Amino acid sequence: LLKPATPLTILLLIAFALLLLSCLSTPIVKGIPLATFKDVDYGVFGYCKGNTCTNIHVGYTSSKSLPYVSACAPLNFMQMNKSTGDDFNLPSGTRKSLSAILIIHPVAAFLTLICLCLAIAAHFHAPSHSPRFLLALLILLLPTLLVTLLAFLVDILLFVPHLGWGGWIVLVATIILTSCGV
């Protein structure tokens, strides 16, 4: 009963679920932070401090109710040399600009969903015996993998050394997508 596309479908389903979890991070689901720093939980579409969250939007902005800029004040050279692990590695302005690229998380999840649908379709007779269909699926896996890798790299650049488990699941999805290409 199992077709050759079944392991691919299962792996893509797991990768999609992980990417969907990262998209549903703070402020949508407060229990899934991409990073936590000074009691501020950061996610793809905003951040929360305690029970107060920003509106759902792309990119981080300073807010009167949530002091993102004060929590992420730019570091000067002396502070970087005396780093205790309590600060970010990038300056505040750079992080604020990079935060708009967090929109890549839903794009990665959407591309993975398309690959998942194609893998499910590969269980039917005509697509499973079509070399063009299988080649198209393999070719679509490459940009999906690259976009997912970009999402993880943006998480690393923005949040190191405060990356939370919501950011690490993007790495797991990237590894799973790499194995799907095999």
PDB file of C-alpha atoms in Angstrom:
ATOM      1  CA  LEU A   1       0.000   0.000   0.000  1.00  0.00           C
ATOM      2  CA  LEU A   2       2.929   2.362   0.536  1.00  0.00           C
ATOM      3  CA  LYS A   3       4.118   4.186  -2.530  1.00  0.00           C
ATOM      4  CA  PRO A   4       7.642   5.556  -3.011  1.00  0.00           C
ATOM      5  CA  ALA A   5       6.249   9.057  -2.423  1.00  0.00           C
ATOM      6  CA  THR A   6       5.013   8.173   1.081  1.00  0.00           C
ATOM      7  CA  PRO A   7       8.291   8.923   2.944  1.00  0.00           C
ATOM      8  CA  LEU A   8       8.575  12.196   1.026  1.00  0.00           C
ATOM      9  CA  THR A   9       5.012  13.112   1.984  1.00  0.00           C
ATOM     10  CA  ILE A  10       5.645  12.342   5.658  1.00  0.00           C
ATOM     11  CA  LEU A  11       8.875  14.377   5.723  1.00  0.00           C
ATOM     12  CA  LEU A  12       7.243  17.323   3.963  1.00  0.00           C
ATOM     13  CA  LEU A  13       4.307  17.174   6.381  1.00  0.00           C
ATOM     14  CA  ILE A  14       6.697  17.352   9.346  1.00  0.00           C
ATOM     15  CA  ALA A  15       8.663  20.220   7.753  1.00  0.00           C
ATOM     16  CA  PHE A  16       5.433  22.109   7.017  1.00  0.00           C
ATOM     17  CA  ALA A  17       4.191  21.638  10.590  1.00  0.00           C
ATOM     18  CA  LEU A  18       7.479  22.983  11.979  1.00  0.00           C
ATOM     19  CA  LEU A  19       7.467  25.992   9.651  1.00  0.00           C
ATOM     20  CA  LEU A  20       3.826  26.664  10.501  1.00  0.00           C
ATOM     21  CA  LEU A  21       4.743  26.646  14.203  1.00  0.00           C
ATOM     22  CA  SER A  22       7.478  29.201  13.568  1.00  0.00           C
ATOM     23  CA  CYS A  23       4.990  31.401  11.686  1.00  0.00           C
ATOM     24  CA  LEU A  24       2.498  31.184  14.532  1.00  0.00           C
ATOM     25  CA  SER A  25       5.109  32.438  16.998  1.00  0.00           C
ATOM     26  CA  THR A  26       4.714  35.416  19.305  1.00  0.00           C
ATOM     27  CA  PRO A  27       2.408  37.486  19.289  1.00  0.00           C
ATOM     28  CA  ILE A  28      -0.041  35.005  17.720  1.00  0.00           C
ATOM     29  CA  VAL A  29       0.883  32.162  20.097  1.00  0.00           C
ATOM     30  CA  LYS A  30       2.814  33.538  23.054  1.00  0.00           C
ATOM     31  CA  GLY A  31       4.241  30.132  23.939  1.00  0.00           C
ATOM     32  CA  ILE A  32       6.345  29.963  20.764  1.00  0.00           C
ATOM     33  CA  PRO A  33       9.025  32.680  20.886  1.00  0.00           C
ATOM     34  CA  LEU A  34      11.706  32.904  18.213  1.00  0.00           C
ATOM     35  CA  ALA A  35      13.848  34.642  20.829  1.00  0.00           C
ATOM     36  CA  THR A  36      13.578  35.998  24.356  1.00  0.00           C
ATOM     37  CA  PHE A  37      15.549  38.946  25.711  1.00  0.00           C
ATOM     38  CA  LYS A  38      14.879  40.967  28.896  1.00  0.00           C
ATOM     39  CA  ASP A  39      11.351  39.529  29.274  1.00  0.00           C
ATOM     40  CA  VAL A  40      10.483  40.430  25.654  1.00  0.00           C
ATOM     41  CA  ASP A  41       9.419  37.506  23.442  1.00  0.00           C
ATOM     42  CA  TYR A  42      10.019  38.042  19.733  1.00  0.00           C
ATOM     43  CA  GLY A  43       8.165  36.358  16.884  1.00  0.00           C
ATOM     44  CA  VAL A  44       7.682  36.645  13.142  1.00  0.00           C
ATOM     45  CA  PHE A  45       4.860  39.203  13.286  1.00  0.00           C
ATOM     46  CA  GLY A  46       5.731  41.170  16.425  1.00  0.00           C
ATOM     47  CA  TYR A  47       6.819  40.880  20.023  1.00  0.00           C
ATOM     48  CA  CYS A  48       5.350  40.746  23.509  1.00  0.00           C
ATOM     49  CA  LYS A  49       6.473  42.011  26.880  1.00  0.00           C
ATOM     50  CA  GLY A  50       4.485  40.184  29.521  1.00  0.00           C
ATOM     51  CA  ASN A  51       0.842  40.258  28.451  1.00  0.00           C
ATOM     52  CA  THR A  52       1.250  43.355  26.266  1.00  0.00           C
ATOM     53  CA  CYS A  53       1.876  42.579  22.596  1.00  0.00           C
ATOM     54  CA  THR A  54       2.321  44.624  19.456  1.00  0.00           C
ATOM     55  CA  ASN A  55      -0.215  44.426  16.675  1.00  0.00           C
ATOM     56  CA  ILE A  56       0.464  41.744  14.092  1.00  0.00           C
ATOM     57  CA  HIS A  57       2.669  43.354  11.438  1.00  0.00           C
ATOM     58  CA  VAL A  58       5.834  42.749   9.458  1.00  0.00           C
ATOM     59  CA  GLY A  59       9.058  44.097  10.930  1.00  0.00           C
ATOM     60  CA  TYR A  60       9.749  45.492  14.378  1.00  0.00           C
ATOM     61  CA  THR A  61       9.078  49.099  15.205  1.00  0.00           C
ATOM     62  CA  SER A  62       9.505  50.960  18.429  1.00  0.00           C
ATOM     63  CA  SER A  63       6.368  51.223  20.461  1.00  0.00           C
ATOM     64  CA  LYS A  64       5.452  53.416  23.411  1.00  0.00           C
ATOM     65  CA  SER A  65       3.989  50.416  25.215  1.00  0.00           C
ATOM     66  CA  LEU A  66       6.858  48.085  24.290  1.00  0.00           C
ATOM     67  CA  PRO A  67      10.345  49.531  24.427  1.00  0.00           C
ATOM     68  CA  TYR A  68      11.948  47.527  21.608  1.00  0.00           C
ATOM     69  CA  VAL A  69      14.554  50.191  20.973  1.00  0.00           C
ATOM     70  CA  SER A  70      15.546  50.379  24.637  1.00  0.00           C
ATOM     71  CA  ALA A  71      15.731  46.585  24.892  1.00  0.00           C
ATOM     72  CA  CYS A  72      17.881  46.496  21.765  1.00  0.00           C
ATOM     73  CA  ALA A  73      20.013  49.609  22.192  1.00  0.00           C
ATOM     74  CA  PRO A  74      22.948  49.866  19.798  1.00  0.00           C
ATOM     75  CA  LEU A  75      26.199  48.506  21.104  1.00  0.00           C
ATOM     76  CA  ASN A  76      29.377  50.499  20.965  1.00  0.00           C
ATOM     77  CA  PHE A  77      32.762  48.888  20.472  1.00  0.00           C
ATOM     78  CA  MET A  78      33.624  48.810  24.176  1.00  0.00           C
ATOM     79  CA  GLN A  79      30.384  47.017  25.068  1.00  0.00           C
ATOM     80  CA  MET A  80      31.010  44.433  22.372  1.00  0.00           C
ATOM     81  CA  ASN A  81      34.423  43.670  23.853  1.00  0.00           C
ATOM     82  CA  LYS A  82      32.931  43.286  27.332  1.00  0.00           C
ATOM     83  CA  SER A  83      30.030  41.152  26.137  1.00  0.00           C
ATOM     84  CA  THR A  84      28.439  39.007  28.825  1.00  0.00           C
ATOM     85  CA  GLY A  85      25.936  37.299  26.554  1.00  0.00           C
ATOM     86  CA  ASP A  86      23.157  39.678  27.593  1.00  0.00           C
ATOM     87  CA  ASP A  87      23.226  41.691  24.356  1.00  0.00           C
ATOM     88  CA  PHE A  88      22.626  41.064  20.680  1.00  0.00           C
ATOM     89  CA  ASN A  89      25.468  40.771  18.214  1.00  0.00           C
ATOM     90  CA  LEU A  90      24.037  43.252  15.672  1.00  0.00           C
ATOM     91  CA  PRO A  91      23.277  46.934  16.238  1.00  0.00           C
ATOM     92  CA  SER A  92      19.674  47.963  16.801  1.00  0.00           C
ATOM     93  CA  GLY A  93      19.268  49.738  13.451  1.00  0.00           C
ATOM     94  CA  THR A  94      20.497  46.727  11.520  1.00  0.00           C
ATOM     95  CA  ARG A  95      18.199  44.380  13.447  1.00  0.00           C
ATOM     96  CA  LYS A  96      15.270  46.702  12.861  1.00  0.00           C
ATOM     97  CA  SER A  97      15.938  46.648   9.102  1.00  0.00           C
ATOM     98  CA  LEU A  98      16.460  42.888   9.038  1.00  0.00           C
ATOM     99  CA  SER A  99      13.248  42.266  10.959  1.00  0.00           C
ATOM    100  CA  ALA A 100      11.212  43.015   7.823  1.00  0.00           C
ATOM    101  CA  ILE A 101      12.777  39.937   6.213  1.00  0.00           C
ATOM    102  CA  LEU A 102      11.044  37.749   8.812  1.00  0.00           C
ATOM    103  CA  ILE A 103       8.197  37.619   6.266  1.00  0.00           C
ATOM    104  CA  ILE A 104      10.263  34.865   4.639  1.00  0.00           C
ATOM    105  CA  HIS A 105       8.928  32.407   7.263  1.00  0.00           C
ATOM    106  CA  PRO A 106       5.372  32.319   5.840  1.00  0.00           C
ATOM    107  CA  VAL A 107       6.827  32.169   2.313  1.00  0.00           C
ATOM    108  CA  ALA A 108       8.879  29.107   3.294  1.00  0.00           C
ATOM    109  CA  ALA A 109       5.805  27.494   4.870  1.00  0.00           C
ATOM    110  CA  PHE A 110       3.741  28.189   1.732  1.00  0.00           C
ATOM    111  CA  LEU A 111       6.368  26.703  -0.592  1.00  0.00           C
ATOM    112  CA  THR A 112       6.599  23.648   1.653  1.00  0.00           C
ATOM    113  CA  LEU A 113       2.803  23.317   1.514  1.00  0.00           C
ATOM    114  CA  ILE A 114       2.934  23.363  -2.292  1.00  0.00           C
ATOM    115  CA  CYS A 115       5.614  20.654  -2.263  1.00  0.00           C
ATOM    116  CA  LEU A 116       3.502  18.664   0.193  1.00  0.00           C
ATOM    117  CA  CYS A 117       0.473  18.861  -2.107  1.00  0.00           C
ATOM    118  CA  LEU A 118       2.610  17.717  -5.043  1.00  0.00           C
ATOM    119  CA  ALA A 119       3.985  14.832  -2.981  1.00  0.00           C
ATOM    120  CA  ILE A 120       0.443  13.787  -2.083  1.00  0.00           C
ATOM    121  CA  ALA A 121      -0.492  13.975  -5.760  1.00  0.00           C
ATOM    122  CA  ALA A 122       2.495  11.712  -6.524  1.00  0.00           C
ATOM    123  CA  HIS A 123       0.561   8.873  -4.884  1.00  0.00           C
ATOM    124  CA  PHE A 124      -1.759   8.740  -7.902  1.00  0.00           C
ATOM    125  CA  HIS A 125      -0.825   6.649 -10.914  1.00  0.00           C
ATOM    126  CA  ALA A 126      -0.358   9.312 -13.588  1.00  0.00           C
ATOM    127  CA  PRO A 127       1.873  11.733 -11.599  1.00  0.00           C
ATOM    128  CA  SER A 128       3.928   8.934 -10.043  1.00  0.00           C
ATOM    129  CA  HIS A 129       4.825   7.589 -13.492  1.00  0.00           C
ATOM    130  CA  SER A 130       5.544  10.985 -15.033  1.00  0.00           C
ATOM    131  CA  PRO A 131       9.231  11.923 -15.066  1.00  0.00           C
ATOM    132  CA  ARG A 132       8.292  15.566 -15.735  1.00  0.00           C
ATOM    133  CA  PHE A 133       6.091  15.720 -12.657  1.00  0.00           C
ATOM    134  CA  LEU A 134       8.753  14.222 -10.409  1.00  0.00           C
ATOM    135  CA  LEU A 135      11.418  16.502 -11.895  1.00  0.00           C
ATOM    136  CA  ALA A 136       9.166  19.540 -11.300  1.00  0.00           C
ATOM    137  CA  LEU A 137       8.743  18.469  -7.675  1.00  0.00           C
ATOM    138  CA  LEU A 138      12.491  18.083  -7.277  1.00  0.00           C
ATOM    139  CA  ILE A 139      13.140  21.469  -8.893  1.00  0.00           C
ATOM    140  CA  LEU A 140      10.555  23.129  -6.616  1.00  0.00           C
ATOM    141  CA  LEU A 141      12.235  21.576  -3.582  1.00  0.00           C
ATOM    142  CA  LEU A 142      15.418  23.548  -4.281  1.00  0.00           C
ATOM    143  CA  PRO A 143      13.938  27.068  -3.900  1.00  0.00           C
ATOM    144  CA  THR A 144      11.883  25.800  -0.956  1.00  0.00           C
ATOM    145  CA  LEU A 145      15.070  24.634   0.739  1.00  0.00           C
ATOM    146  CA  LEU A 146      16.856  27.912  -0.027  1.00  0.00           C
ATOM    147  CA  VAL A 147      13.999  30.049   1.314  1.00  0.00           C
ATOM    148  CA  THR A 148      13.809  27.950   4.480  1.00  0.00           C
ATOM    149  CA  LEU A 149      17.560  28.243   4.938  1.00  0.00           C
ATOM    150  CA  LEU A 150      17.257  32.013   4.483  1.00  0.00           C
ATOM    151  CA  ALA A 151      14.551  32.103   7.164  1.00  0.00           C
ATOM    152  CA  PHE A 152      16.863  30.307   9.595  1.00  0.00           C
ATOM    153  CA  LEU A 153      19.786  32.590   8.739  1.00  0.00           C
ATOM    154  CA  VAL A 154      17.637  35.664   9.367  1.00  0.00           C
ATOM    155  CA  ASP A 155      16.689  34.204  12.764  1.00  0.00           C
ATOM    156  CA  ILE A 156      20.357  33.642  13.567  1.00  0.00           C
ATOM    157  CA  LEU A 157      21.375  37.148  12.465  1.00  0.00           C
ATOM    158  CA  LEU A 158      18.578  38.851  14.360  1.00  0.00           C
ATOM    159  CA  PHE A 159      18.488  36.921  17.589  1.00  0.00           C
ATOM    160  CA  VAL A 160      21.870  35.345  18.335  1.00  0.00           C
ATOM    161  CA  PRO A 161      22.652  34.664  21.219  1.00  0.00           C
ATOM    162  CA  HIS A 162      19.030  34.734  22.407  1.00  0.00           C
ATOM    163  CA  LEU A 163      17.463  32.383  19.846  1.00  0.00           C
ATOM    164  CA  GLY A 164      14.583  30.392  21.334  1.00  0.00           C
ATOM    165  CA  TRP A 165      13.189  27.009  20.429  1.00  0.00           C
ATOM    166  CA  GLY A 166      10.858  28.620  17.901  1.00  0.00           C
ATOM    167  CA  GLY A 167      13.910  29.606  15.883  1.00  0.00           C
ATOM    168  CA  TRP A 168      15.628  26.235  16.138  1.00  0.00           C
ATOM    169  CA  ILE A 169      12.657  24.389  14.659  1.00  0.00           C
ATOM    170  CA  VAL A 170      13.325  26.270  11.408  1.00  0.00           C
ATOM    171  CA  LEU A 171      16.753  24.580  11.345  1.00  0.00           C
ATOM    172  CA  VAL A 172      15.094  21.192  11.813  1.00  0.00           C
ATOM    173  CA  ALA A 173      12.726  21.959   8.920  1.00  0.00           C
ATOM    174  CA  THR A 174      15.721  22.937   6.777  1.00  0.00           C
ATOM    175  CA  ILE A 175      17.448  19.633   7.533  1.00  0.00           C
ATOM    176  CA  ILE A 176      14.254  17.707   6.736  1.00  0.00           C
ATOM    177  CA  LEU A 177      13.851  19.559   3.429  1.00  0.00           C
ATOM    178  CA  THR A 178      17.458  18.714   2.574  1.00  0.00           C
ATOM    179  CA  SER A 179      16.724  15.039   3.133  1.00  0.00           C
ATOM    180  CA  CYS A 180      13.607  15.352   0.939  1.00  0.00           C
ATOM    181  CA  GLY A 181      15.796  16.231  -2.032  1.00  0.00           C
ATOM    182  CA  VAL A 182      17.547  12.902  -1.674  1.00  0.00           C
TER     183      VAL A 182
END
